[in-house]
PDB file of C-alpha atoms in Angstrom:
ATOM      1  CA  UNK A 121       5.136   8.911 -12.019  1.00 66.00           C
ATOM      2  CA  UNK A 122       8.690   8.760 -11.138  1.00 68.00           C
ATOM      3  CA  UNK A 123      11.817  11.274 -10.684  1.00 66.00           C
ATOM      4  CA  UNK A 124      15.009  10.950 -11.933  1.00 62.00           C
ATOM      5  CA  UNK A 125      17.068  10.047  -9.126  1.00 56.00           C
ATOM      6  CA  UNK A 126      21.004  10.596  -7.493  1.00 59.00           C
ATOM      7  CA  UNK A 127      23.389   8.017  -9.308  1.00 57.00           C
ATOM      8  CA  UNK A 128      24.054   7.422  -5.013  1.00 54.00           C
ATOM      9  CA  UNK A 129      22.755   5.040  -3.764  1.00 77.00           C
ATOM     10  CA  UNK A 130      20.812   3.447  -6.648  1.00 84.00           C
ATOM     11  CA  UNK A 131      19.309   0.178  -5.717  1.00 86.00           C
ATOM     12  CA  UNK A 132      17.775   1.375  -3.016  1.00 90.00           C
ATOM     13  CA  UNK A 133      16.777   4.670  -4.098  1.00 91.00           C
ATOM     14  CA  UNK A 134      15.153   2.920  -7.305  1.00 93.00           C
ATOM     15  CA  UNK A 135      13.614   0.088  -4.938  1.00 94.00           C
ATOM     16  CA  UNK A 136      12.115   2.691  -2.908  1.00 94.00           C
ATOM     17  CA  UNK A 137      10.426   4.700  -5.701  1.00 93.00           C
ATOM     18  CA  UNK A 138       9.140   1.369  -7.248  1.00 94.00           C
ATOM     19  CA  UNK A 139       7.509  -0.277  -4.040  1.00 95.00           C
ATOM     20  CA  UNK A 140       5.970   3.633  -3.551  1.00 94.00           C
ATOM     21  CA  UNK A 141       4.254   3.787  -6.689  1.00 93.00           C
ATOM     22  CA  UNK A 142       2.845   0.296  -5.471  1.00 94.00           C
ATOM     23  CA  UNK A 143       1.777   1.600  -1.717  1.00 94.00           C
ATOM     24  CA  UNK A 144      -0.118   4.333  -3.390  1.00 92.00           C
ATOM     25  CA  UNK A 145      -1.158   2.305  -6.200  1.00 91.00           C
ATOM     26  CA  UNK A 146       0.143   4.871  -9.413  1.00 92.00           C
ATOM     27  CA  UNK A 147       0.874   0.710 -10.282  1.00 92.00           C
ATOM     28  CA  UNK A 148      -2.739  -1.403 -10.838  1.00 90.00           C
ATOM     29  CA  UNK A 149      -3.190  -4.636 -11.250  1.00 93.00           C
ATOM     30  CA  UNK A 150      -2.035  -6.324 -14.516  1.00 93.00           C
ATOM     31  CA  UNK A 151      -0.043  -3.455 -15.299  1.00 94.00           C
ATOM     32  CA  UNK A 152       3.165  -4.427 -17.376  1.00 94.00           C
ATOM     33  CA  UNK A 153       6.810  -2.803 -15.886  1.00 93.00           C
ATOM     34  CA  UNK A 154       9.164  -2.616 -18.365  1.00 92.00           C
ATOM     35  CA  UNK A 155      12.875  -2.458 -17.176  1.00 92.00           C
ATOM     36  CA  UNK A 156      13.702   0.056 -19.990  1.00 93.00           C
ATOM     37  CA  UNK A 157      10.832   2.462 -19.629  1.00 93.00           C
ATOM     38  CA  UNK A 158      11.409   2.609 -16.024  1.00 92.00           C
ATOM     39  CA  UNK A 159      15.594   3.051 -16.329  1.00 92.00           C
ATOM     40  CA  UNK A 160      14.659   6.271 -18.582  1.00 93.00           C
ATOM     41  CA  UNK A 161      11.962   7.672 -16.675  1.00 91.00           C
ATOM     42  CA  UNK A 162      14.554   7.888 -13.482  1.00 90.00           C
ATOM     43  CA  UNK A 163      17.805   8.424 -15.530  1.00 90.00           C
ATOM     44  CA  UNK A 164      19.154   5.298 -14.704  1.00 91.00           C
ATOM     45  CA  UNK A 165      20.733   2.281 -16.228  1.00 91.00           C
ATOM     46  CA  UNK A 166      18.828  -1.217 -16.097  1.00 93.00           C
ATOM     47  CA  UNK A 167      20.797  -3.230 -13.824  1.00 92.00           C
ATOM     48  CA  UNK A 168      19.446  -1.096 -10.531  1.00 92.00           C
ATOM     49  CA  UNK A 169      15.499  -1.545 -11.957  1.00 93.00           C
ATOM     50  CA  UNK A 170      16.047  -5.574 -13.004  1.00 93.00           C
ATOM     51  CA  UNK A 171      17.673  -5.487  -9.328  1.00 93.00           C
ATOM     52  CA  UNK A 172      15.096  -3.461  -7.473  1.00 94.00           C
ATOM     53  CA  UNK A 173      11.869  -5.497  -9.423  1.00 95.00           C
ATOM     54  CA  UNK A 174      13.311  -8.658  -9.050  1.00 93.00           C
ATOM     55  CA  UNK A 175      13.236  -7.079  -5.140  1.00 94.00           C
ATOM     56  CA  UNK A 176       9.561  -6.912  -5.333  1.00 95.00           C
ATOM     57  CA  UNK A 177       9.130  -9.860  -7.628  1.00 95.00           C
ATOM     58  CA  UNK A 178      10.608 -12.251  -4.409  1.00 94.00           C
ATOM     59  CA  UNK A 179       8.337 -10.669  -2.446  1.00 92.00           C
ATOM     60  CA  UNK A 180       4.901 -11.083  -4.255  1.00 92.00           C
ATOM     61  CA  UNK A 181       4.854  -7.390  -4.974  1.00 94.00           C
ATOM     62  CA  UNK A 182       5.327  -8.218  -8.699  1.00 96.00           C
ATOM     63  CA  UNK A 183       5.125 -11.064 -10.958  1.00 94.00           C
ATOM     64  CA  UNK A 184       7.413 -12.717 -13.611  1.00 92.00           C
ATOM     65  CA  UNK A 185       4.808 -14.434 -16.152  1.00 89.00           C
ATOM     66  CA  UNK A 186       7.668 -14.562 -18.876  1.00 82.00           C
ATOM     67  CA  UNK A 187      11.171 -13.286 -19.125  1.00 77.00           C
ATOM     68  CA  UNK A 188      10.387 -10.028 -20.283  1.00 83.00           C
ATOM     69  CA  UNK A 189       6.197  -9.788 -18.767  1.00 91.00           C
ATOM     70  CA  UNK A 190       6.654  -8.175 -15.336  1.00 94.00           C
ATOM     71  CA  UNK A 191       3.557  -7.436 -14.222  1.00 95.00           C
ATOM     72  CA  UNK A 192       1.676  -6.287 -10.780  1.00 95.00           C
ATOM     73  CA  UNK A 193      -0.779  -9.272  -9.594  1.00 93.00           C
ATOM     74  CA  UNK A 194      -4.120  -9.548  -9.420  1.00 92.00           C
ATOM     75  CA  UNK A 195      -4.555 -11.176  -5.804  1.00 93.00           C
ATOM     76  CA  UNK A 196      -6.329 -14.697  -5.467  1.00 94.00           C
ATOM     77  CA  UNK A 197      -9.210 -14.414  -2.874  1.00 96.00           C
ATOM     78  CA  UNK A 198      -6.660 -16.678  -0.672  1.00 96.00           C
ATOM     79  CA  UNK A 199      -3.995 -14.402  -0.663  1.00 95.00           C
ATOM     80  CA  UNK A 200      -6.703 -11.350   0.708  1.00 96.00           C
ATOM     81  CA  UNK A 201      -8.004 -13.823   2.856  1.00 97.00           C
ATOM     82  CA  UNK A 202      -4.044 -13.935   4.296  1.00 96.00           C
ATOM     83  CA  UNK A 203      -3.253  -9.898   3.701  1.00 97.00           C
ATOM     84  CA  UNK A 204      -6.249  -8.938   5.670  1.00 97.00           C
ATOM     85  CA  UNK A 205      -5.670 -11.497   9.266  1.00 98.00           C
ATOM     86  CA  UNK A 206      -2.189 -10.134   8.782  1.00 98.00           C
ATOM     87  CA  UNK A 207      -3.406  -6.377   8.593  1.00 98.00           C
ATOM     88  CA  UNK A 208      -6.296  -6.769  11.423  1.00 98.00           C
ATOM     89  CA  UNK A 209      -3.310  -8.085  13.799  1.00 98.00           C
ATOM     90  CA  UNK A 210      -0.436  -5.741  12.744  1.00 98.00           C
ATOM     91  CA  UNK A 211      -2.451  -2.506  11.829  1.00 98.00           C
ATOM     92  CA  UNK A 212      -5.202  -3.145  15.051  1.00 98.00           C
ATOM     93  CA  UNK A 213      -1.495  -3.181  17.169  1.00 98.00           C
ATOM     94  CA  UNK A 214      -0.287   0.605  15.841  1.00 98.00           C
ATOM     95  CA  UNK A 215      -4.114   2.006  16.500  1.00 98.00           C
ATOM     96  CA  UNK A 216      -3.240   0.449  20.388  1.00 98.00           C
ATOM     97  CA  UNK A 217      -0.157   1.497  20.558  1.00 98.00           C
ATOM     98  CA  UNK A 218      -0.996   4.970  18.573  1.00 98.00           C
ATOM     99  CA  UNK A 219      -3.788   6.081  21.277  1.00 98.00           C
ATOM    100  CA  UNK A 220      -1.564   5.950  23.885  1.00 97.00           C
ATOM    101  CA  UNK A 221       1.063   7.711  22.595  1.00 98.00           C
ATOM    102  CA  UNK A 222      -0.457  10.044  19.883  1.00 98.00           C
ATOM    103  CA  UNK A 223       0.359  13.576  20.539  1.00 97.00           C
ATOM    104  CA  UNK A 224      -1.287  17.070  19.609  1.00 97.00           C
ATOM    105  CA  UNK A 225       1.110  17.691  17.088  1.00 98.00           C
ATOM    106  CA  UNK A 226       0.076  14.187  15.635  1.00 98.00           C
ATOM    107  CA  UNK A 227      -3.524  14.302  16.317  1.00 98.00           C
ATOM    108  CA  UNK A 228      -3.391  17.701  14.002  1.00 98.00           C
ATOM    109  CA  UNK A 229      -1.547  16.169  11.259  1.00 98.00           C
ATOM    110  CA  UNK A 230      -3.468  13.214  11.051  1.00 98.00           C
ATOM    111  CA  UNK A 231      -6.851  15.879  11.197  1.00 98.00           C
ATOM    112  CA  UNK A 232      -5.568  17.230   7.323  1.00 98.00           C
ATOM    113  CA  UNK A 233      -4.901  14.244   6.189  1.00 98.00           C
ATOM    114  CA  UNK A 234      -8.684  13.134   6.588  1.00 98.00           C
ATOM    115  CA  UNK A 235      -9.553  16.962   5.543  1.00 97.00           C
ATOM    116  CA  UNK A 236      -7.837  16.826   2.581  1.00 97.00           C
ATOM    117  CA  UNK A 237      -8.760  13.737   1.428  1.00 97.00           C
ATOM    118  CA  UNK A 238     -12.323  13.976   2.047  1.00 95.00           C
ATOM    119  CA  UNK A 239     -11.366  17.183  -0.476  1.00 96.00           C
ATOM    120  CA  UNK A 240      -9.782  15.097  -2.778  1.00 95.00           C
ATOM    121  CA  UNK A 241     -12.506  12.802  -2.926  1.00 93.00           C
ATOM    122  CA  UNK A 242     -15.422  15.656  -3.420  1.00 92.00           C
ATOM    123  CA  UNK A 243     -13.102  17.095  -6.093  1.00 94.00           C
ATOM    124  CA  UNK A 244     -12.738  13.672  -7.986  1.00 93.00           C
ATOM    125  CA  UNK A 245      -9.105  13.945  -7.445  1.00 95.00           C
ATOM    126  CA  UNK A 246      -8.879   9.934  -7.264  1.00 94.00           C
ATOM    127  CA  UNK A 247      -4.746   9.966  -7.406  1.00 94.00           C
ATOM    128  CA  UNK A 248      -4.668  12.189  -4.042  1.00 96.00           C
ATOM    129  CA  UNK A 249      -7.280  10.951  -2.480  1.00 95.00           C
ATOM    130  CA  UNK A 250      -6.092   7.424  -2.412  1.00 95.00           C
ATOM    131  CA  UNK A 251      -2.406   8.350  -1.712  1.00 95.00           C
ATOM    132  CA  UNK A 252      -3.531  10.286   1.653  1.00 96.00           C
ATOM    133  CA  UNK A 253      -5.729   7.512   2.080  1.00 96.00           C
ATOM    134  CA  UNK A 254      -2.852   5.058   2.498  1.00 96.00           C
ATOM    135  CA  UNK A 255      -1.150   8.171   4.147  1.00 97.00           C
ATOM    136  CA  UNK A 256      -3.421   8.241   7.080  1.00 98.00           C
ATOM    137  CA  UNK A 257      -2.572   4.399   8.076  1.00 97.00           C
ATOM    138  CA  UNK A 258       1.172   5.000   7.464  1.00 97.00           C
ATOM    139  CA  UNK A 259       1.039   7.945   9.953  1.00 98.00           C
ATOM    140  CA  UNK A 260      -0.857   5.741  12.476  1.00 98.00           C
ATOM    141  CA  UNK A 261       1.707   3.507  12.395  1.00 98.00           C
ATOM    142  CA  UNK A 262       4.557   5.869  12.644  1.00 98.00           C
ATOM    143  CA  UNK A 263       2.667   7.387  15.568  1.00 98.00           C
ATOM    144  CA  UNK A 264       2.561   4.131  17.312  1.00 98.00           C
ATOM    145  CA  UNK A 265       6.779   4.015  17.545  1.00 97.00           C
ATOM    146  CA  UNK A 266       7.876   0.995  16.706  1.00 97.00           C
ATOM    147  CA  UNK A 267       9.866   0.711  13.813  1.00 97.00           C
ATOM    148  CA  UNK A 268       9.647  -2.859  12.215  1.00 97.00           C
ATOM    149  CA  UNK A 269       5.938  -2.738  12.899  1.00 98.00           C
ATOM    150  CA  UNK A 270       5.501   0.179  10.533  1.00 97.00           C
ATOM    151  CA  UNK A 271       8.112  -2.109   7.951  1.00 95.00           C
ATOM    152  CA  UNK A 272       5.706  -5.169   8.526  1.00 97.00           C
ATOM    153  CA  UNK A 273       2.859  -2.877   8.173  1.00 97.00           C
ATOM    154  CA  UNK A 274       4.407  -1.501   4.522  1.00 95.00           C
ATOM    155  CA  UNK A 275       4.664  -4.355   2.788  1.00 94.00           C
ATOM    156  CA  UNK A 276       1.360  -5.949   3.302  1.00 96.00           C
ATOM    157  CA  UNK A 277       0.633  -2.432   1.229  1.00 96.00           C
ATOM    158  CA  UNK A 278       2.841  -3.189  -1.013  1.00 94.00           C
ATOM    159  CA  UNK A 279       0.193  -5.989  -2.052  1.00 94.00           C
ATOM    160  CA  UNK A 280      -2.608  -3.848  -1.472  1.00 95.00           C
ATOM    161  CA  UNK A 281      -2.190  -0.307  -2.394  1.00 95.00           C
ATOM    162  CA  UNK A 282      -2.272  -1.766  -6.059  1.00 95.00           C
ATOM    163  CA  UNK A 283      -6.070  -2.760  -5.742  1.00 95.00           C
ATOM    164  CA  UNK A 284      -7.076  -0.537  -3.022  1.00 95.00           C
ATOM    165  CA  UNK A 285      -6.986   2.024  -5.560  1.00 94.00           C
ATOM    166  CA  UNK A 286      -8.676  -0.082  -8.493  1.00 94.00           C
ATOM    167  CA  UNK A 287     -11.781   0.116  -6.282  1.00 94.00           C
ATOM    168  CA  UNK A 288     -11.522   2.990  -4.843  1.00 93.00           C
ATOM    169  CA  UNK A 289     -14.190   5.014  -6.552  1.00 91.00           C
ATOM    170  CA  UNK A 290     -16.453   2.009  -7.069  1.00 91.00           C
ATOM    171  CA  UNK A 291     -16.081   1.889  -3.620  1.00 91.00           C
ATOM    172  CA  UNK A 292     -17.561   4.878  -2.483  1.00 89.00           C
ATOM    173  CA  UNK A 293     -17.559   6.077   0.607  1.00 88.00           C
ATOM    174  CA  UNK A 294     -17.279   2.729   2.790  1.00 89.00           C
ATOM    175  CA  UNK A 295     -13.134   3.282   1.665  1.00 91.00           C
ATOM    176  CA  UNK A 296     -13.106   6.214   4.160  1.00 93.00           C
ATOM    177  CA  UNK A 297     -16.045   6.138   6.672  1.00 93.00           C
ATOM    178  CA  UNK A 298     -14.294   4.427   9.141  1.00 97.00           C
ATOM    179  CA  UNK A 299     -11.104   7.137   8.950  1.00 98.00           C
ATOM    180  CA  UNK A 300     -13.505   9.376  11.181  1.00 97.00           C
ATOM    181  CA  UNK A 301     -13.782   6.381  13.971  1.00 98.00           C
ATOM    182  CA  UNK A 302     -10.305   6.047  13.843  1.00 98.00           C
ATOM    183  CA  UNK A 303      -9.257   9.519  14.165  1.00 98.00           C
ATOM    184  CA  UNK A 304     -11.933   9.679  17.100  1.00 98.00           C
ATOM    185  CA  UNK A 305     -10.922   6.830  18.689  1.00 98.00           C
ATOM    186  CA  UNK A 306      -7.497   8.801  18.561  1.00 98.00           C
ATOM    187  CA  UNK A 307      -7.913  11.452  20.084  1.00 97.00           C
ATOM    188  CA  UNK A 308     -10.579   9.786  23.085  1.00 98.00           C
ATOM    189  CA  UNK A 309      -6.513   7.886  23.957  1.00 98.00           C
ATOM    190  CA  UNK A 310      -8.891   5.242  23.750  1.00 98.00           C
ATOM    191  CA  UNK A 311      -6.812   1.831  22.186  1.00 98.00           C
ATOM    192  CA  UNK A 312      -9.570  -0.538  22.368  1.00 98.00           C
ATOM    193  CA  UNK A 313     -11.761   1.592  20.096  1.00 98.00           C
ATOM    194  CA  UNK A 314      -8.954   2.715  18.045  1.00 98.00           C
ATOM    195  CA  UNK A 315      -8.340  -1.176  17.615  1.00 98.00           C
ATOM    196  CA  UNK A 316     -11.487  -1.498  15.993  1.00 98.00           C
ATOM    197  CA  UNK A 317     -12.348   1.191  14.065  1.00 98.00           C
ATOM    198  CA  UNK A 318      -9.098   0.638  11.859  1.00 98.00           C
ATOM    199  CA  UNK A 319     -10.360  -3.788  12.203  1.00 98.00           C
ATOM    200  CA  UNK A 320     -13.454  -2.343  10.814  1.00 97.00           C
ATOM    201  CA  UNK A 321     -12.032  -0.041   8.141  1.00 97.00           C
ATOM    202  CA  UNK A 322      -9.765  -3.001   7.239  1.00 97.00           C
ATOM    203  CA  UNK A 323     -12.428  -5.152   6.568  1.00 97.00           C
ATOM    204  CA  UNK A 324     -14.821  -3.001   4.775  1.00 96.00           C
ATOM    205  CA  UNK A 325     -12.237  -2.154   2.292  1.00 96.00           C
ATOM    206  CA  UNK A 326     -11.584  -6.305   1.983  1.00 96.00           C
ATOM    207  CA  UNK A 327     -14.875  -6.823   0.926  1.00 96.00           C
ATOM    208  CA  UNK A 328     -15.435  -4.298  -1.069  1.00 96.00           C
ATOM    209  CA  UNK A 329     -12.635  -6.170  -3.092  1.00 95.00           C
ATOM    210  CA  UNK A 330     -14.104  -9.283  -3.029  1.00 95.00           C
ATOM    211  CA  UNK A 331     -17.082  -8.041  -4.315  1.00 94.00           C
ATOM    212  CA  UNK A 332     -14.975  -5.921  -7.131  1.00 93.00           C
ATOM    213  CA  UNK A 333     -14.743  -9.335  -9.586  1.00 92.00           C
ATOM    214  CA  UNK A 334     -10.883  -7.684  -9.526  1.00 92.00           C
ATOM    215  CA  UNK A 335      -9.545 -11.432  -7.397  1.00 95.00           C
ATOM    216  CA  UNK A 336      -8.568 -14.508  -8.887  1.00 93.00           C
ATOM    217  CA  UNK A 337     -10.125 -17.563  -7.608  1.00 90.00           C
ATOM    218  CA  UNK A 338      -8.431 -20.400  -5.530  1.00 82.00           C
ATOM    219  CA  UNK A 339      -6.314 -21.162  -8.468  1.00 66.00           C
ATOM    220  CA  UNK A 340      -2.751 -22.235  -7.560  1.00 55.00           C
ATOM    221  CA  UNK A 341      -0.147 -19.088  -7.305  1.00 49.00           C
ATOM    222  CA  UNK A 342       1.814 -18.553 -10.522  1.00 45.00           C
ATOM    223  CA  UNK A 343       5.151 -19.596 -11.321  1.00 41.00           C
ATOM    224  CA  UNK A 344       8.245 -17.591 -10.907  1.00 42.00           C
ATOM    225  CA  UNK A 345       9.614 -19.140 -14.131  1.00 41.00           C
ATOM    226  CA  UNK A 346      12.525 -17.447 -15.790  1.00 42.00           C
ATOM    227  CA  UNK A 347      13.496 -14.986 -12.048  1.00 36.00           C
ATOM    228  CA  UNK A 348      16.898 -16.010 -12.518  1.00 41.00           C
ATOM    229  CA  UNK A 349      17.014 -15.530 -16.380  1.00 38.00           C
ATOM    230  CA  UNK A 350      16.976 -12.046 -14.962  1.00 41.00           C
ATOM    231  CA  UNK A 351      19.684 -11.891 -12.436  1.00 37.00           C
TER     232      UNK A 351
END
């Protein structure tokens, strides 16, 4: 899953690799993240791994259930609804801007990503399909041309990536169906249609998640007790 990294800029590199594993769904809800095992995989000491995990706990992409128990969290229903609301605004804006700024090169790139996603789904290559699903959204945010907006969207995917991966197969065709509408709107340079299509995609995925049985009820969030003990 993880590649060994250069020892320069270790912290940021380690953080980026773990974050990408979350965004792309290589880690899924309830998966335990072991500091020593990650350090061995990455070829680094435990310190940058520990620091990266602590940052992800603070960002609520991971949760600490005990001093030596860091896991990918299971999202509560109210947390999903909050993230859905934020994604509707952020990714809706990104789609609007992308429709105004997209060029032929970006159009071809998105078309290729969608075609490869369809192919991966047909072949049952879920790992690749999930990565391409996320990449489609990420590239739209890049085309929008606002780096801060892109970073904010990526932060939401830190939380959504594991969940989307967990339901991607059972979710069936709706997991990708709206991508065709999004691409069509971008090709037509229609900001309103692009926003509506990406929001429909986000809502469809949220509804699948609400029916999945993976979400927790709206109980108080798990405490971050023990966080300082690892610092």
